[in-house]
Coordinates of C-alpha atoms in Angstrom, one line a residue:
Chain V
M19 CA -46.8 11.1 -9.0
S20 CA -49.1 12.4 -6.3
Q21 CA -48.2 15.4 -4.1
V22 CA -45.6 15.1 -1.5
N23 CA -46.8 14.6 2.0
A24 CA -44.1 15.3 4.6
S25 CA -45.1 12.5 7.0
Q26 CA -45.4 10.0 4.2
P27 CA -42.3 7.8 3.6
L28 CA -40.7 8.4 0.3
L29 CA -40.8 4.7 -0.5
E30 CA -43.0 2.0 1.0
V31 CA -42.8 -1.6 0.0
R32 CA -45.6 -3.9 1.1
H33 CA -45.5 -7.7 0.9
L34 CA -43.4 -7.6 -2.2
T35 CA -42.9 -11.1 -3.7
K36 CA -41.1 -12.4 -6.7
V37 CA -41.6 -16.0 -7.7
F38 CA -39.6 -17.6 -10.5
G39 CA -40.7 -20.9 -12.2
S40 CA -43.9 -22.6 -11.2
R41 CA -45.0 -25.5 -9.0
E42 CA -42.1 -27.9 -8.6
T43 CA -39.4 -25.5 -9.8
E44 CA -40.8 -22.6 -7.9
V45 CA -38.2 -20.3 -6.4
R46 CA -39.4 -17.5 -4.1
A47 CA -36.5 -15.1 -4.8
V48 CA -38.2 -12.4 -2.8
D49 CA -40.7 -13.5 -0.2
D50 CA -43.2 -11.1 1.4
V51 CA -40.8 -8.3 2.0
S52 CA -42.1 -5.0 3.6
F53 CA -40.2 -1.9 4.6
T54 CA -40.2 1.9 4.4
V55 CA -37.5 4.3 3.4
Q56 CA -37.5 7.9 4.5
R57 CA -36.2 10.9 2.6
G58 CA -32.5 11.6 3.0
E59 CA -31.5 8.4 4.5
I60 CA -29.1 5.7 3.3
V61 CA -30.4 2.2 3.8
A62 CA -28.2 -0.8 3.2
I63 CA -29.7 -4.1 2.1
V64 CA -27.3 -6.8 3.1
G65 CA -27.2 -10.5 2.1
E66 CA -25.2 -13.2 0.4
S67 CA -25.5 -14.2 -3.2
G68 CA -28.8 -15.8 -3.8
S69 CA -30.5 -13.9 -0.9
G70 CA -32.8 -12.0 -3.3
K71 CA -31.3 -8.6 -2.8
S72 CA -30.6 -8.0 -6.5
T73 CA -34.0 -9.2 -7.5
L74 CA -35.5 -6.8 -5.0
A75 CA -33.4 -4.0 -6.6
R76 CA -34.6 -4.9 -10.1
M77 CA -38.2 -4.8 -8.9
L78 CA -37.7 -1.4 -7.2
L79 CA -36.1 -0.1 -10.5
R80 CA -39.1 -1.6 -12.3
L81 CA -36.8 -3.6 -14.5
T82 CA -38.7 -6.7 -13.6
D83 CA -42.3 -7.2 -12.5
A84 CA -43.3 -8.2 -9.0
T85 CA -45.4 -11.4 -8.6
S86 CA -47.4 -9.7 -5.9
G87 CA -47.2 -6.8 -3.4
E88 CA -46.9 -3.1 -3.8
I89 CA -44.2 -0.5 -4.2
L90 CA -45.5 2.9 -3.1
M91 CA -43.5 5.9 -4.3
N92 CA -44.8 8.9 -2.5
G93 CA -47.9 7.0 -1.7
T94 CA -48.6 5.8 -5.3
D95 CA -48.3 2.1 -6.2
V96 CA -46.0 1.8 -9.2
T97 CA -46.2 -2.0 -9.7
Q98 CA -49.1 -1.6 -12.0
I99 CA -47.4 0.8 -14.4
R100 CA -46.4 -1.2 -17.5
G101 CA -44.4 -0.3 -20.6
S102 CA -41.4 1.8 -20.9
R103 CA -43.3 4.9 -22.1
N104 CA -45.5 4.9 -19.0
L105 CA -42.5 4.0 -16.7
K106 CA -40.4 6.9 -17.8
P107 CA -41.6 9.3 -15.2
Y108 CA -40.8 6.7 -12.5
W109 CA -37.4 6.0 -13.9
R110 CA -36.6 9.7 -13.6
E111 CA -37.3 9.4 -9.8
V112 CA -35.4 6.2 -9.2
Q113 CA -32.0 5.7 -10.7
G114 CA -29.7 2.7 -10.6
I115 CA -26.0 2.5 -10.3
F116 CA -24.5 -0.8 -11.1
Q117 CA -21.4 -2.9 -10.5
N118 CA -19.7 -2.6 -13.9
P119 CA -19.4 1.0 -15.1
V120 CA -17.6 -0.1 -18.2
A121 CA -20.7 -2.0 -19.4
S122 CA -22.9 0.9 -18.7
F123 CA -21.0 3.4 -20.9
N124 CA -20.9 3.4 -24.7
Q125 CA -17.2 3.0 -25.4
F126 CA -17.4 5.1 -28.5
Y127 CA -19.0 8.1 -26.9
S128 CA -17.3 10.8 -24.9
V129 CA -18.4 11.3 -21.3
G130 CA -20.0 14.6 -22.5
R131 CA -22.0 12.9 -25.1
V132 CA -23.3 10.2 -22.8
L133 CA -24.3 12.8 -20.2
R134 CA -26.0 15.1 -22.8
K135 CA -28.0 12.1 -24.0
T136 CA -29.1 11.4 -20.5
L137 CA -30.1 15.0 -20.0
K138 CA -32.3 14.8 -23.1
L139 CA -34.2 12.0 -21.4
T140 CA -35.5 14.4 -18.9
G141 CA -37.7 15.9 -21.6
R142 CA -36.7 19.5 -20.6
R143 CA -35.1 21.8 -23.1
Y144 CA -31.8 23.4 -22.2
S145 CA -29.7 26.0 -24.0
R146 CA -26.2 25.0 -24.7
D147 CA -24.9 27.1 -21.8
E148 CA -27.5 25.6 -19.4
E149 CA -26.7 22.2 -20.6
Q150 CA -23.0 22.7 -20.0
A151 CA -23.7 24.2 -16.5
K152 CA -25.9 21.1 -15.7
L153 CA -23.2 18.6 -16.7
S154 CA -20.5 20.5 -14.9
E155 CA -22.5 20.7 -11.7
A156 CA -23.2 17.0 -11.7
L157 CA -19.6 16.1 -12.3
R158 CA -18.4 18.5 -9.6
T159 CA -20.9 17.0 -7.2
V160 CA -19.1 13.6 -7.5
G161 CA -15.6 15.2 -7.4
L162 CA -14.7 15.2 -11.1
D163 CA -13.2 18.1 -13.0
P164 CA -15.6 18.7 -16.0
V165 CA -12.9 20.3 -18.2
D166 CA -10.8 17.2 -17.8
V167 CA -13.5 14.5 -18.0
L168 CA -16.1 15.7 -20.5
P169 CA -14.1 15.3 -23.7
K170 CA -12.7 11.9 -22.7
G171 CA -14.0 8.5 -23.8
A172 CA -14.9 5.8 -21.2
H173 CA -11.7 3.9 -21.9
Q174 CA -9.6 7.0 -21.0
L175 CA -11.0 7.1 -17.5
S176 CA -9.9 5.1 -14.5
G177 CA -12.4 2.7 -12.8
G178 CA -13.1 5.2 -10.1
Q179 CA -13.6 8.1 -12.4
L180 CA -16.0 6.0 -14.5
Q181 CA -17.9 4.9 -11.4
R182 CA -18.2 8.6 -10.4
A183 CA -19.3 9.6 -13.9
M184 CA -22.0 7.0 -13.7
I185 CA -23.2 8.5 -10.4
A186 CA -23.1 12.0 -12.0
R187 CA -25.2 10.6 -14.9
A188 CA -27.8 9.3 -12.5
L189 CA -27.9 12.7 -10.7
L190 CA -28.6 14.6 -14.0
V191 CA -32.2 13.4 -14.1
D192 CA -32.6 14.7 -10.5
P193 CA -33.8 11.5 -9.0
K194 CA -35.4 11.0 -5.6
I195 CA -33.7 7.7 -4.9
L196 CA -30.4 6.2 -6.0
I197 CA -30.3 2.4 -6.0
A198 CA -26.7 1.2 -5.9
D199 CA -26.5 -2.5 -6.5
E200 CA -23.0 -3.8 -5.5
S201 CA -21.7 -0.7 -7.2
T202 CA -18.6 -0.5 -5.1
S203 CA -17.8 -4.2 -4.6
A204 CA -15.4 -4.6 -7.5
L205 CA -13.3 -1.5 -6.6
D206 CA -10.1 -1.3 -4.7
A207 CA -10.4 -0.5 -1.0
S208 CA -9.1 3.1 -1.3
L209 CA -11.4 3.9 -4.3
R210 CA -14.3 2.3 -2.6
V211 CA -14.0 4.6 0.4
T212 CA -13.9 7.6 -2.0
I213 CA -17.1 6.5 -3.7
L214 CA -18.9 5.8 -0.4
N215 CA -17.9 9.3 0.7
V216 CA -19.6 10.6 -2.4
L217 CA -22.8 8.9 -1.4
R218 CA -22.6 10.2 2.1
E219 CA -22.0 13.7 0.8
L220 CA -25.0 13.4 -1.6
R221 CA -27.1 12.5 1.4
D222 CA -25.8 15.3 3.7
R223 CA -25.7 18.1 1.1
L224 CA -28.6 17.3 -1.2
G225 CA -30.8 15.1 1.1
M226 CA -30.5 12.3 -1.4
T227 CA -32.1 9.0 -0.5
V228 CA -29.9 5.9 -1.3
L229 CA -30.6 2.2 -1.2
F230 CA -27.2 0.6 -1.0
I231 CA -27.2 -3.1 -1.8
T232 CA -24.2 -5.1 -0.8
H233 CA -22.9 -8.4 0.6
D234 CA -20.2 -6.5 2.5
I235 CA -21.3 -5.6 6.0
G236 CA -18.2 -3.4 6.5
Q237 CA -19.4 -1.1 3.7
A238 CA -22.9 -1.1 5.1
N239 CA -21.6 0.0 8.4
Y240 CA -19.6 2.9 7.0
V241 CA -22.2 4.3 4.6
A242 CA -25.7 3.5 5.9
D243 CA -28.1 4.9 8.5
R244 CA -30.2 1.7 8.6
V245 CA -29.5 -1.8 7.7
F246 CA -31.9 -4.5 6.3
V247 CA -30.7 -8.1 6.2
M248 CA -32.0 -10.5 3.6
Y249 CA -31.7 -14.3 3.8
R250 CA -33.2 -16.7 1.4
G251 CA -35.6 -14.1 0.0
E252 CA -36.9 -12.9 3.3
M253 CA -36.0 -9.8 5.2
V254 CA -34.9 -11.2 8.5
E255 CA -33.8 -8.1 10.3
Q256 CA -34.3 -4.3 10.0
G257 CA -33.0 -1.5 12.2
T258 CA -30.4 1.2 12.6
V259 CA -26.8 0.2 12.0
D260 CA -26.1 0.2 15.7
E261 CA -29.1 -2.0 16.5
V262 CA -28.5 -4.6 13.7
L263 CA -24.7 -4.8 13.8
G264 CA -24.3 -4.0 17.5
N265 CA -27.0 -6.3 18.7
P266 CA -27.9 -8.7 15.9
R267 CA -31.1 -10.7 16.7
H268 CA -31.3 -13.1 13.7
E269 CA -28.9 -16.0 13.6
Y270 CA -28.0 -15.3 10.0
T271 CA -27.0 -11.7 10.8
R272 CA -24.7 -13.1 13.5
R273 CA -23.1 -15.5 11.0
L274 CA -22.6 -12.8 8.5
L275 CA -20.8 -10.7 11.1
A276 CA -18.7 -13.7 12.1
D277 CA -17.7 -14.5 8.5
V278 CA -16.5 -11.0 7.6
P279 CA -12.8 -11.1 7.3
R280 CA -11.2 -8.6 9.7
L281 CA -7.6 -7.5 9.7
G282 CA -5.9 -10.1 11.6
S283 CA -8.7 -12.5 12.6
W284 CA -11.9 -14.0 11.5
G285 CA -14.0 -12.3 14.1
D286 CA -15.0 -15.0 16.5
E287 CA -14.7 -18.6 15.4
E288 CA -18.2 -19.6 16.3
A289 CA -19.5 -22.6 14.5
S290 CA -22.7 -21.9 12.6
T291 CA -25.7 -24.1 12.8
L292 CA -27.3 -22.4 9.8
Q293 CA -27.2 -24.3 6.5
P294 CA -25.4 -22.2 4.0
V295 CA -27.5 -21.2 0.9
D296 CA -24.4 -22.0 -1.0
A297 CA -24.9 -25.7 -1.7
T298 CA -25.4 -27.7 -4.9
A299 CA -28.7 -27.4 -6.5
Chain N
M23 CA 10.9 -21.5 -4.5
H24 CA 12.9 -18.5 -5.5
V25 CA 11.7 -16.0 -8.0
T26 CA 14.4 -13.6 -9.0
D27 CA 14.1 -10.2 -10.7
V28 CA 11.1 -10.9 -12.9
H29 CA 10.3 -8.3 -15.6
A30 CA 7.2 -8.9 -17.6
Y31 CA 5.5 -6.5 -20.0
Y32 CA 2.6 -6.5 -22.5
E33 CA 3.4 -5.7 -26.1
T34 CA 1.0 -3.1 -27.3
R35 CA 0.8 -0.8 -30.3
S36 CA 1.4 2.2 -28.1
G37 CA 4.5 0.6 -26.6
P38 CA 5.3 -1.9 -23.9
I39 CA 3.3 -1.9 -20.6
R40 CA 5.8 -2.9 -18.0
A41 CA 3.4 -4.6 -15.7
V42 CA 5.9 -6.4 -13.5
D43 CA 9.2 -4.6 -13.0
G44 CA 11.9 -6.4 -11.1
V45 CA 10.0 -8.6 -8.6
S46 CA 12.0 -11.0 -6.4
L47 CA 10.6 -13.2 -3.7
E48 CA 10.8 -16.6 -2.1
L49 CA 8.1 -19.0 -1.1
N50 CA 9.0 -21.6 1.5
H51 CA 7.6 -25.0 2.0
G52 CA 4.4 -25.0 3.9
E53 CA 4.0 -21.2 3.5
I54 CA 1.1 -19.1 2.2
L55 CA 2.5 -15.9 0.7
G56 CA -0.1 -13.1 0.1
I57 CA 0.3 -10.6 -2.7
V58 CA -1.8 -7.5 -2.3
G59 CA -2.3 -4.4 -4.3
E60 CA -4.7 -2.4 -6.4
S61 CA -6.0 -3.4 -9.8
G62 CA -3.2 -2.8 -12.3
C63 CA -0.4 -3.2 -9.9
G64 CA 0.9 -6.2 -11.7
K65 CA -0.1 -8.9 -9.3
S66 CA -2.0 -11.0 -11.8
T67 CA 0.7 -10.5 -14.4
L68 CA 3.1 -12.0 -12.0
A69 CA 0.8 -15.0 -11.5
A70 CA 0.5 -15.3 -15.3
A71 CA 4.3 -15.1 -15.8
L72 CA 5.0 -17.8 -13.2
S73 CA 2.3 -20.1 -14.3
A74 CA 2.8 -19.7 -18.1
S75 CA -0.8 -18.7 -18.6
G76 CA -0.6 -15.2 -19.8
P77 CA -2.1 -13.8 -23.0
P78 CA -0.1 -14.0 -26.2
N79 CA 1.3 -10.5 -25.9
L80 CA 2.8 -11.1 -22.5
R81 CA 6.6 -11.1 -22.7
I82 CA 9.0 -11.9 -20.0
G83 CA 12.1 -9.7 -20.4
K84 CA 14.1 -11.2 -17.6
G85 CA 13.7 -13.4 -14.6
K86 CA 14.7 -16.6 -13.0
L87 CA 12.7 -19.3 -11.2
T88 CA 14.3 -21.9 -8.9
L89 CA 12.1 -24.6 -7.4
D90 CA 13.5 -27.1 -4.9
D91 CA 16.3 -29.1 -6.5
R92 CA 14.9 -28.6 -10.0
A93 CA 17.2 -26.7 -12.4
T94 CA 16.8 -22.9 -12.4
V95 CA 14.6 -21.8 -15.2
D96 CA 15.4 -18.7 -17.1
L97 CA 11.9 -17.3 -17.7
A98 CA 13.0 -15.0 -20.5
T99 CA 14.8 -17.5 -22.8
S100 CA 12.6 -20.5 -22.2
G101 CA 9.5 -18.4 -22.8
G102 CA 8.3 -18.8 -19.2
T103 CA 7.7 -21.7 -16.9
P104 CA 7.9 -25.1 -18.8
R105 CA 4.5 -26.2 -20.0
E106 CA 4.9 -29.6 -18.6
W107 CA 5.1 -28.1 -15.1
R108 CA 1.6 -26.7 -15.4
G109 CA -0.9 -28.4 -13.1
D110 CA 1.8 -30.8 -11.9
V111 CA 4.5 -28.5 -10.5
I112 CA 2.8 -25.1 -10.6
S113 CA -1.0 -24.9 -10.8
L114 CA -3.0 -21.8 -11.3
L115 CA -6.4 -21.3 -9.6
P116 CA -8.1 -18.6 -11.6
Q117 CA -10.4 -15.8 -10.5
R118 CA -13.6 -16.9 -12.1
A119 CA -14.1 -20.6 -12.0
L120 CA -17.1 -20.4 -14.3
N121 CA -15.0 -19.1 -17.1
S122 CA -12.5 -22.0 -16.8
L123 CA -15.2 -24.7 -17.0
N124 CA -16.9 -25.9 -20.2
P125 CA -20.6 -25.3 -19.7
T126 CA -21.5 -28.4 -21.7
S127 CA -19.3 -30.9 -19.9
R128 CA -19.7 -32.4 -16.5
I129 CA -17.3 -31.4 -13.6
G130 CA -16.0 -35.0 -13.7
D131 CA -14.9 -34.7 -17.4
Y132 CA -12.9 -31.7 -16.4
A133 CA -11.3 -33.6 -13.6
Y134 CA -10.5 -36.4 -16.0
D135 CA -8.9 -34.0 -18.4
V136 CA -6.6 -32.6 -15.8
I137 CA -5.5 -36.0 -14.6
R138 CA -5.2 -37.4 -18.2
A139 CA -2.9 -34.5 -19.2
H140 CA -0.3 -35.9 -16.9
N141 CA -1.1 -39.6 -16.6
S142 CA -2.5 -40.9 -19.9
K143 CA -2.7 -44.5 -18.6
L144 CA -5.4 -43.8 -16.1
R145 CA -8.9 -44.9 -17.1
K146 CA -11.8 -42.5 -16.8
R147 CA -13.5 -44.5 -14.0
E148 CA -10.3 -44.5 -12.0
A149 CA -9.8 -40.8 -12.5
L150 CA -13.3 -40.1 -11.4
E151 CA -12.8 -42.3 -8.3
L152 CA -9.6 -40.4 -7.5
A153 CA -11.4 -37.0 -7.9
G154 CA -14.4 -38.3 -5.9
D155 CA -12.2 -39.5 -3.0
R156 CA -10.4 -36.2 -2.9
M157 CA -13.8 -34.3 -2.7
V158 CA -15.0 -36.4 0.1
Q159 CA -11.7 -36.1 2.0
L160 CA -12.1 -32.3 1.8
G161 CA -15.8 -32.4 2.9
L162 CA -17.3 -31.8 -0.5
P163 CA -20.0 -34.0 -2.0
A164 CA -18.6 -36.4 -4.6
R165 CA -21.8 -36.1 -6.6
V166 CA -20.7 -32.7 -7.9
L167 CA -18.6 -34.6 -10.4
Q168 CA -21.9 -35.6 -12.2
N169 CA -23.1 -32.0 -12.2
Y170 CA -22.7 -29.4 -14.9
P171 CA -21.1 -26.1 -13.9
H172 CA -24.4 -24.2 -14.0
Q173 CA -25.9 -26.5 -11.4
L174 CA -23.4 -25.4 -8.8
S175 CA -23.5 -22.1 -6.9
G176 CA -20.6 -19.7 -7.4
G177 CA -19.0 -20.6 -4.1
M178 CA -19.3 -24.3 -4.7
R179 CA -17.9 -24.0 -8.2
Q180 CA -14.9 -22.1 -6.9
R181 CA -14.2 -24.8 -4.3
V182 CA -14.6 -27.6 -6.8
V183 CA -12.2 -25.9 -9.2
T184 CA -9.8 -25.5 -6.3
V185 CA -9.9 -29.2 -5.6
I186 CA -9.5 -30.2 -9.2
S187 CA -6.7 -27.8 -9.9
T188 CA -4.7 -29.4 -7.1
L189 CA -5.5 -33.1 -7.9
L190 CA -1.9 -33.6 -9.0
N191 CA -0.6 -32.2 -5.7
P192 CA 1.3 -29.3 -7.3
T193 CA 4.4 -28.0 -5.6
V194 CA 3.1 -24.4 -5.9
L195 CA -0.5 -23.2 -6.1
I196 CA -0.9 -19.8 -7.5
A197 CA -4.4 -18.5 -6.5
D198 CA -5.3 -15.4 -8.5
E199 CA -8.1 -13.5 -6.8
P200 CA -10.0 -16.8 -6.1
T201 CA -12.4 -15.1 -3.6
S202 CA -13.1 -11.8 -5.4
A203 CA -16.5 -12.8 -6.9
L204 CA -17.7 -14.6 -3.7
D205 CA -19.7 -13.4 -0.8
V206 CA -18.1 -13.5 2.7
S207 CA -19.4 -16.9 3.7
S208 CA -18.2 -18.5 0.5
Q209 CA -14.9 -16.7 0.9
K210 CA -14.5 -18.2 4.3
A211 CA -15.3 -21.7 3.1
L212 CA -12.7 -21.4 0.4
I213 CA -10.0 -20.2 2.8
L214 CA -10.8 -23.1 5.2
L215 CA -10.6 -25.5 2.2
L216 CA -7.1 -24.2 1.3
E217 CA -6.0 -24.5 4.9
K218 CA -7.2 -28.1 5.0
M219 CA -5.4 -28.9 1.8
M220 CA -2.2 -27.5 3.3
E221 CA -2.7 -29.6 6.4
E222 CA -3.3 -32.8 4.4
G223 CA -0.2 -32.1 2.3
M224 CA -2.0 -31.8 -1.0
I225 CA -0.4 -28.5 -1.6
S226 CA 2.8 -27.3 0.0
R227 CA 3.1 -23.6 -1.1
V228 CA 0.5 -21.1 -2.0
M229 CA 0.9 -17.7 -3.6
F230 CA -2.4 -16.0 -2.8
I231 CA -3.2 -12.9 -4.9
T232 CA -5.9 -10.5 -3.9
H233 CA -6.9 -6.9 -3.4
D234 CA -8.6 -7.7 -0.2
L235 CA -6.1 -7.2 2.6
A236 CA -8.5 -8.1 5.4
L237 CA -9.2 -11.5 3.9
L238 CA -5.5 -12.0 3.2
S239 CA -4.5 -11.3 6.7
N240 CA -6.5 -14.3 7.7
I241 CA -4.7 -16.8 5.6
A242 CA -1.2 -15.6 4.7
D243 CA 1.9 -16.2 6.7
R244 CA 3.7 -13.4 4.9
V245 CA 2.4 -10.5 2.8
A246 CA 4.0 -8.7 -0.2
V247 CA 2.5 -5.3 -1.1
M248 CA 2.7 -4.4 -4.8
Y249 CA 2.5 -1.0 -6.4
A250 CA 3.0 -0.2 -10.0
G251 CA 4.8 -3.4 -10.9
E252 CA 7.1 -3.5 -7.8
I253 CA 7.1 -4.9 -4.3
V254 CA 7.1 -1.9 -2.0
E255 CA 6.9 -3.8 1.2
I256 CA 7.2 -7.4 2.4
G257 CA 7.1 -9.0 5.8
T258 CA 5.2 -11.3 8.1
T259 CA 1.4 -10.7 8.0
R260 CA 1.5 -9.5 11.6
E261 CA 4.3 -7.0 10.9
V262 CA 2.7 -5.6 7.7
V263 CA -0.8 -5.4 9.1
S264 CA 0.0 -4.0 12.6
R265 CA 3.1 -2.0 11.8
P266 CA 3.1 -1.1 8.1
Q267 CA 6.1 0.9 7.0
H268 CA 5.4 2.0 3.4
P269 CA 2.9 4.9 3.0
Y270 CA 1.1 2.8 0.4
S271 CA 0.6 -0.1 2.8
K272 CA -0.6 2.3 5.4
A273 CA -3.2 3.7 3.0
L274 CA -4.4 0.2 2.0
I275 CA -4.9 -0.7 5.7
G276 CA -6.5 2.6 6.5
A277 CA -9.1 2.2 3.8
T278 CA -10.1 -1.3 4.9
L279 CA -13.7 -1.1 6.1
E280 CA -14.9 -3.3 9.0
P281 CA -18.2 -3.4 10.8
D282 CA -16.8 -1.3 13.6
P283 CA -19.1 1.3 15.2
Q284 CA -16.2 3.7 15.6
Q285 CA -15.3 3.6 12.0
R286 CA -18.7 4.9 10.8
K287 CA -18.3 8.1 12.8
L288 CA -15.3 9.0 10.7
T289 CA -14.7 10.1 7.2
I290 CA -11.8 8.0 5.8
Q291 CA -9.9 9.6 3.0
G292 CA -9.0 7.3 0.2
L293 CA -5.8 7.8 -1.7
P294 CA -6.1 10.6 -4.2
G295 CA -5.4 9.9 -7.9
S296 CA -5.0 6.6 -9.6
S297 CA -2.2 4.1 -10.3
P298 CA 0.2 5.3 -12.9
D299 CA 0.3 4.5 -16.6
M300 CA 2.8 1.7 -16.8
R301 CA 3.9 2.7 -20.3
N302 CA 5.4 5.7 -18.7
P303 CA 5.7 5.3 -14.9
P304 CA 6.7 8.3 -12.7
Q305 CA 10.3 9.1 -12.2
G306 CA 11.9 8.3 -8.8
C307 CA 9.5 6.5 -6.5
R308 CA 6.4 5.4 -8.5
F309 CA 4.1 6.2 -5.6
H310 CA 5.3 9.8 -5.1
P311 CA 2.4 11.5 -7.0
R312 CA -0.1 10.0 -4.5
C313 CA 2.1 9.9 -1.4
P314 CA 1.2 12.1 1.6
Y315 CA 4.9 12.0 2.8
A316 CA 6.5 12.7 -0.6
M317 CA 9.7 14.7 -0.5
D318 CA 11.8 16.3 -3.2
I319 CA 14.1 13.3 -3.5
C320 CA 11.2 10.9 -4.1
T321 CA 10.5 12.6 -7.4
R322 CA 14.0 12.2 -8.6
E323 CA 15.6 9.0 -7.3
A324 CA 14.4 5.4 -7.0
P325 CA 13.8 4.7 -3.3
P326 CA 16.2 2.6 -1.2
R327 CA 15.3 -0.8 0.2
M328 CA 15.1 -0.6 4.0
G329 CA 15.6 -3.9 5.6
P330 CA 16.6 -7.5 4.5
A331 CA 15.1 -9.3 1.5
H332 CA 12.4 -11.1 3.5
N333 CA 11.3 -8.0 5.5
H334 CA 11.6 -4.6 4.0
A335 CA 10.0 -1.5 2.7
T336 CA 11.3 0.5 -0.3
C337 CA 10.8 4.1 0.5
W338 CA 12.7 7.4 1.0
W339 CA 10.4 8.5 3.9
V340 CA 11.0 5.2 5.8
K341 CA 14.8 5.9 5.4
Q342 CA 14.4 9.4 6.6
Q343 CA 12.5 8.3 9.7
A344 CA 15.1 5.6 10.3
D345 CA 18.0 8.2 10.0
K346 CA 16.3 10.4 12.5
G347 CA 15.8 7.5 14.8
L348 CA 12.0 7.8 14.5
D349 CA 9.6 5.0 14.3
T350 CA 7.5 4.6 11.1
G351 CA 5.2 1.8 12.2
G352 CA 1.9 1.9 13.9
I353 CA -1.5 2.8 12.4
D354 CA -4.8 3.4 14.0
R355 CA -6.9 0.6 12.5
V356 CA -10.0 2.7 12.7
T357 CA -9.0 6.1 11.4
G358 CA -6.1 4.9 9.2
E359 CA -4.0 7.6 10.8
R360 CA -0.4 7.0 11.7
V361 CA 0.0 6.8 15.4
A362 CA 3.3 7.2 17.3
T363 CA 4.5 4.1 18.9
A364 CA 7.5 3.7 21.1
S365 CA 10.5 2.2 19.2

């Protein structure tokens, strides 16, 4: 990657587009999306299923190719890097945390073994003591006790511990950006708050940059500095949390806010004129 | 409907997992009862035990079910709810509609199967007409019957399965996390659909199981909070949400995130620890290892039930507060902190 320029955004996305199918069956999953992300901020990307937010995440993780547009990481376009060997340096800078931690962990390995394998991917050599220190540090950062967790298998951990271990694993390679794709959606409310607190601490203590992808505007409100709203592949609104949630300008954002279940009431019962995406194909 | 003292456990090699341990509740005509709790609290096992849909290693140790004027069923000796009740008397709406549909048959075939299981005389065309009418009546397009499951979006699939699983107007609908995989707009659509079905008299009782208390508070008349296989608090939705008694209910409500500008300025502390291993649940009150108000007695003796059957909390701390004449209720919705309210 090129040198770091302080005024340059960490991540800049320009006219990013992903088209599936062709001609009659064409679906513009992500349609001409542009935004920037600064170092040390948490940006939430909010939208319903089918809005294109996960496709956007997969493009940013370089797990799928963009149809057109650019992804500038520290000023360098990474969309043209092809092949896993060439992408490895990029994958060290951008790490994903996904919804199902059970699927991301080899059931037959101990947490220690999974984390040591991850550490090897960095290409750096560590002595046994250094290795142990690295693993312990990463686990402590997410609030886990290394002595307790390292020898255990994935099936011996609770859902919350496993989700934290996955964040610890992502941290081991010292990434610049964490991309969390609905990574807290399946958790119980109490555990969800705990994981969101971990993300907030990573930002505050380590200056970590986080892209937090969710359909839950309540979580976005709690964890994010800025909120981007996606609807049918387009980014319809961007701004600080107070701007977007306090004074939503796009009709879809307003509907999203009205549909969020709140303790005791459905917000305001305002009939929506927008056609839901959720219809038969 | 009365459910009395249900004990259900899973047979495993390392011993029985007592997933549901002495649950009693009643579900009145025209009522939606919510059951809320963390994963592993036994809420889905309760659904499985009552709808005879559990895995083969689910055993019912004890429990009785009375439904209207039908004879009381001993769930333990009869091996659960009679099979012939399924779909007709008690219907289960599962969490993931996609998994309950055959990917290679049309939605209409599934509707036909459901109807045929209870009325073998009906022809397919008549069954499809019946299903189509029901769809239209509820504001869904009848053409979905010609679709294959993959052609429908997740939200539509869940609504369609909801309509089909209630085609026979079951006396009780048990909805097990029907909204968990949906986004907020589809969640709302499903809730509105259930409410419409209640209004139209297609269903008359719903047991709605979820871990999403905010969502539940928008549909349920009453709420039961489950922890480690037991009901720790039950009451009207308004009482439980605005004046929770049990420390676990307070924690659940405190951790509920809403798009509230005040809430983002705070750091909300989730409950420490995780739910207990039900092979070997904690002595005394099962919540005591995670409870901020735990006292010595909580570690030794099972907590007392404070209040009548339809509105109570099972907790030593609630008892102590009551003995001192102090109020237990009231919670700051934003901070999750307990606030003093005049009693």
